[in-house]
Tab-separated table of C-alpha atoms in Angstrom:
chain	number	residue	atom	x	y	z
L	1	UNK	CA	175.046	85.526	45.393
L	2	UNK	CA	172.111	86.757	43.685
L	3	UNK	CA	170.917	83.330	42.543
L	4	UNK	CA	170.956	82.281	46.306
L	5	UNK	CA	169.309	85.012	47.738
L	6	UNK	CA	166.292	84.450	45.095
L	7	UNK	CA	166.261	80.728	46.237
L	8	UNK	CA	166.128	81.336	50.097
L	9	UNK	CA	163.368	83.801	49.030
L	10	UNK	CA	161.425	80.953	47.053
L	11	UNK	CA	162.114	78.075	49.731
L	12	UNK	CA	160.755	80.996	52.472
L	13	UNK	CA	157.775	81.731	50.182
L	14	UNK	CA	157.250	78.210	49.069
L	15	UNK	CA	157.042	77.537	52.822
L	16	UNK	CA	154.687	80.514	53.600
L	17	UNK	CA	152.225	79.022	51.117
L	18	UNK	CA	152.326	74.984	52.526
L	19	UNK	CA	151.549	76.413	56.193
L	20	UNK	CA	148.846	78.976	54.995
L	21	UNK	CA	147.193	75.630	53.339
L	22	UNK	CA	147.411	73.635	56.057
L	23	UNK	CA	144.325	72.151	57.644
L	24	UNK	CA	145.166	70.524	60.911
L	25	UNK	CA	145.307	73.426	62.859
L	26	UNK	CA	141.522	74.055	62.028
L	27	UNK	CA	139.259	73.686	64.916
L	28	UNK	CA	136.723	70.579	64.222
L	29	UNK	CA	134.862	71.232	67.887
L	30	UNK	CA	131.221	71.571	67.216
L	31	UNK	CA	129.525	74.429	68.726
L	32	UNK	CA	125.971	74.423	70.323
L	33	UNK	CA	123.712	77.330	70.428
L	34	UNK	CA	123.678	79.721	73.609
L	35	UNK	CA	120.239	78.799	75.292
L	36	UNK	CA	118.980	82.010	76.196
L	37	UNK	CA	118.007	82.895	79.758
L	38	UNK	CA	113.825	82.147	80.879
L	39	UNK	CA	114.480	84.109	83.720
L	40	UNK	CA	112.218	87.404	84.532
L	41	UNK	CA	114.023	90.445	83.442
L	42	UNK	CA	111.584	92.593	85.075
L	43	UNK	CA	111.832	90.556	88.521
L	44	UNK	CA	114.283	93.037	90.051
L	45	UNK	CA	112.431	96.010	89.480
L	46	UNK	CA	109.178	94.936	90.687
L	47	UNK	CA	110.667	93.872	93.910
L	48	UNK	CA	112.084	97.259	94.332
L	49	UNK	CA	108.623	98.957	92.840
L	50	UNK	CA	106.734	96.766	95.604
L	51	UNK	CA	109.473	97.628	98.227
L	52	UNK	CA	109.567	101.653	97.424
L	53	UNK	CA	105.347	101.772	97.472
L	54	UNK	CA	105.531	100.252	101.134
L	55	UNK	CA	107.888	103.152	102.608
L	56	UNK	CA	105.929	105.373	100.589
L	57	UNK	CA	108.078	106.427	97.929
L	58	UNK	CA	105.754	106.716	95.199
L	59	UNK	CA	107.716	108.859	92.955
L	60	UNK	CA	110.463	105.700	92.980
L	61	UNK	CA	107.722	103.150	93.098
L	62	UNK	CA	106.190	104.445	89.706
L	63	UNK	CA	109.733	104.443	88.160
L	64	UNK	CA	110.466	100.831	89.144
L	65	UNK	CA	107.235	99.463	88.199
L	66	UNK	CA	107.314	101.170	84.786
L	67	UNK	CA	110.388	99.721	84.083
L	68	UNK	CA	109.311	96.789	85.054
L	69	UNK	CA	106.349	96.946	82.638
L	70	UNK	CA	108.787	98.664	79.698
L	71	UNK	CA	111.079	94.794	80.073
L	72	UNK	CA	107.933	92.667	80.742
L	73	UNK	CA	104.479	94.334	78.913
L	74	UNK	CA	102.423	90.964	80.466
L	75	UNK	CA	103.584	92.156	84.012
L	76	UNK	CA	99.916	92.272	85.916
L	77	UNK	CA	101.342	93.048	89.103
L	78	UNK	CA	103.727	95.344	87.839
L	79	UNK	CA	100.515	97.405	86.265
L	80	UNK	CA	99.024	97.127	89.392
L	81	UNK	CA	101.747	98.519	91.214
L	82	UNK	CA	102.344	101.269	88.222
L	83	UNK	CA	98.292	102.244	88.585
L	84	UNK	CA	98.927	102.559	92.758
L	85	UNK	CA	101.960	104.355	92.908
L	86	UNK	CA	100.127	107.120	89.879
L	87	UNK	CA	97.016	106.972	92.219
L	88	UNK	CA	99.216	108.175	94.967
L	89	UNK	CA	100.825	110.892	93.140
L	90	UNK	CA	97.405	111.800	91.533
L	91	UNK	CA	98.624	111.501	88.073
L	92	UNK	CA	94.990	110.152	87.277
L	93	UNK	CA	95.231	110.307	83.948
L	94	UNK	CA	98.221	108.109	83.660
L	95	UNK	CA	96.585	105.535	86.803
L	96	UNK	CA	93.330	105.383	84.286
L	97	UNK	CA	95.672	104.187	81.423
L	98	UNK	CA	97.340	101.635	83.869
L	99	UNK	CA	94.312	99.944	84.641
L	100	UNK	CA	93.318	99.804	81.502
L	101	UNK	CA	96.466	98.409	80.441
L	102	UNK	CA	96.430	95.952	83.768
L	103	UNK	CA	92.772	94.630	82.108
L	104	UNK	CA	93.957	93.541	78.935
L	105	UNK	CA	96.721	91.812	80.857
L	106	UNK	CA	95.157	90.310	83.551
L	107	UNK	CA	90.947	90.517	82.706
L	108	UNK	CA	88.459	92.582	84.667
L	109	UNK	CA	90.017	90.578	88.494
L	110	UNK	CA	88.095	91.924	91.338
L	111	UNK	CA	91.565	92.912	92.930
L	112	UNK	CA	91.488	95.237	90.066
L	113	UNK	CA	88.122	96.431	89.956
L	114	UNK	CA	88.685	96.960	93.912
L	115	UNK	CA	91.681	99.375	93.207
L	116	UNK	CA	89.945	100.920	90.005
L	117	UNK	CA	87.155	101.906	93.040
L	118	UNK	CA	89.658	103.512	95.218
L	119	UNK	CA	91.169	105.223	92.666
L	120	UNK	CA	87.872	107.084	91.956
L	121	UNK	CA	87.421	107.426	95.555
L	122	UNK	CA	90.702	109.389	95.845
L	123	UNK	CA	89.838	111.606	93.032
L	124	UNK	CA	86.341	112.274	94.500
L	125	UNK	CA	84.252	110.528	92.110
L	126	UNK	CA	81.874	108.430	94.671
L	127	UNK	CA	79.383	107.649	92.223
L	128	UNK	CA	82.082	105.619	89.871
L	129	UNK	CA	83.708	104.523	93.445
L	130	UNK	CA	80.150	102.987	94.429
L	131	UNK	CA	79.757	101.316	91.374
L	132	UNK	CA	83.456	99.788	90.915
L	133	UNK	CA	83.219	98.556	94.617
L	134	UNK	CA	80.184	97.223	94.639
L	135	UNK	CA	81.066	94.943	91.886
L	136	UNK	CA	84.304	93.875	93.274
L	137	UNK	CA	82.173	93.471	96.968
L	138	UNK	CA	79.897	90.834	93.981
L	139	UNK	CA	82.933	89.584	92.699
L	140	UNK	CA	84.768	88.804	96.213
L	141	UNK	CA	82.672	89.195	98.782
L	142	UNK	CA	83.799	89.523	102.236
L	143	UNK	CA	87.417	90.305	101.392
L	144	UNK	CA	88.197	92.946	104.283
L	145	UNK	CA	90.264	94.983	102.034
L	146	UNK	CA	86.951	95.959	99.622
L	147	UNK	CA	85.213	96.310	103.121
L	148	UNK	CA	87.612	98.505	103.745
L	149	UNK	CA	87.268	100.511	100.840
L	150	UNK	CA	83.152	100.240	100.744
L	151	UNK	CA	83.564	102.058	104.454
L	152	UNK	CA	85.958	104.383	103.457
L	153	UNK	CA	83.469	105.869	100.786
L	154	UNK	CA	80.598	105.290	103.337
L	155	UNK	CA	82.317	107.183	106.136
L	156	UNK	CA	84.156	109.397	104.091
């Protein structure tokens, strides 16, 4: 009884061994690499940046938009947006480092240089307001929206 009970043990482990060493179970599929996404990560928040600065919700505005520029660091128009909605809450400081950020990005633009203007309007400055608008007035002239700005700091 004991002899049989050690040979159903070695047929069992015998057979244990033989299907742990098979190989046509293995699967021969190739596998292609995952192509990653080209989409804009950053997309989404700079829609709802853009959408939160036109009700006026700067506060929300400056959070989307530096999100936007935390996914996507070549993001002009998210900079833009970022330096705007700071303007508007007269964080200064952090609007100066914007632009600045928004230049090595995007180069000295006169949409840039327009805003840069304003901003030192809002703060007062209208020396450094003059000077930024007047070149952006060189760089594009006619556009109503540095006409705009050139008689705000005339009237104003």
């Amino acid at each position: 009884m004991r002899g049989m009970k050690l040979g159903v043990l070695a047929v069992l482990g015998a057979a244990v061994i033989v299907s742990g060493c098979q190989t046509a179970a293995v699967d021969k599929v190739e596998t292609t690499a995952i192509v990653p996404e080209t989409r804009d990560i950053s997309a989404a928040d700079l829609t709802a940046g853009k959408a939160q600065f036109r009700d006026a919700n700067y506060g929300l505005a400056e959070q989307h938009f530096r999100k936007a520029v935390q996914l996507r660091a070549d993001n002009a128009e998210a900079w833009m947006g970022l330096a705007a909605s700071y303007d508007q809450l007269g964080r200064f400081d952090f609007a100066d480092r914007a632009y600045a950020q928004l230049i090595n990005v995007a180069g000295r633009q006169p949409q840039i240089v327009n805003n840069m203007g304003y901003s030192k309007l809002l703060r007062g400055d209208k020396k450094a307001a003059r000077k930024l608008l007047d070149e952006a007035n060189r760089m594009l002239p006619g556009d109503a929206v540095v006409a705009a700005n050139l008689a705000l700091l005339r009237n104003g």
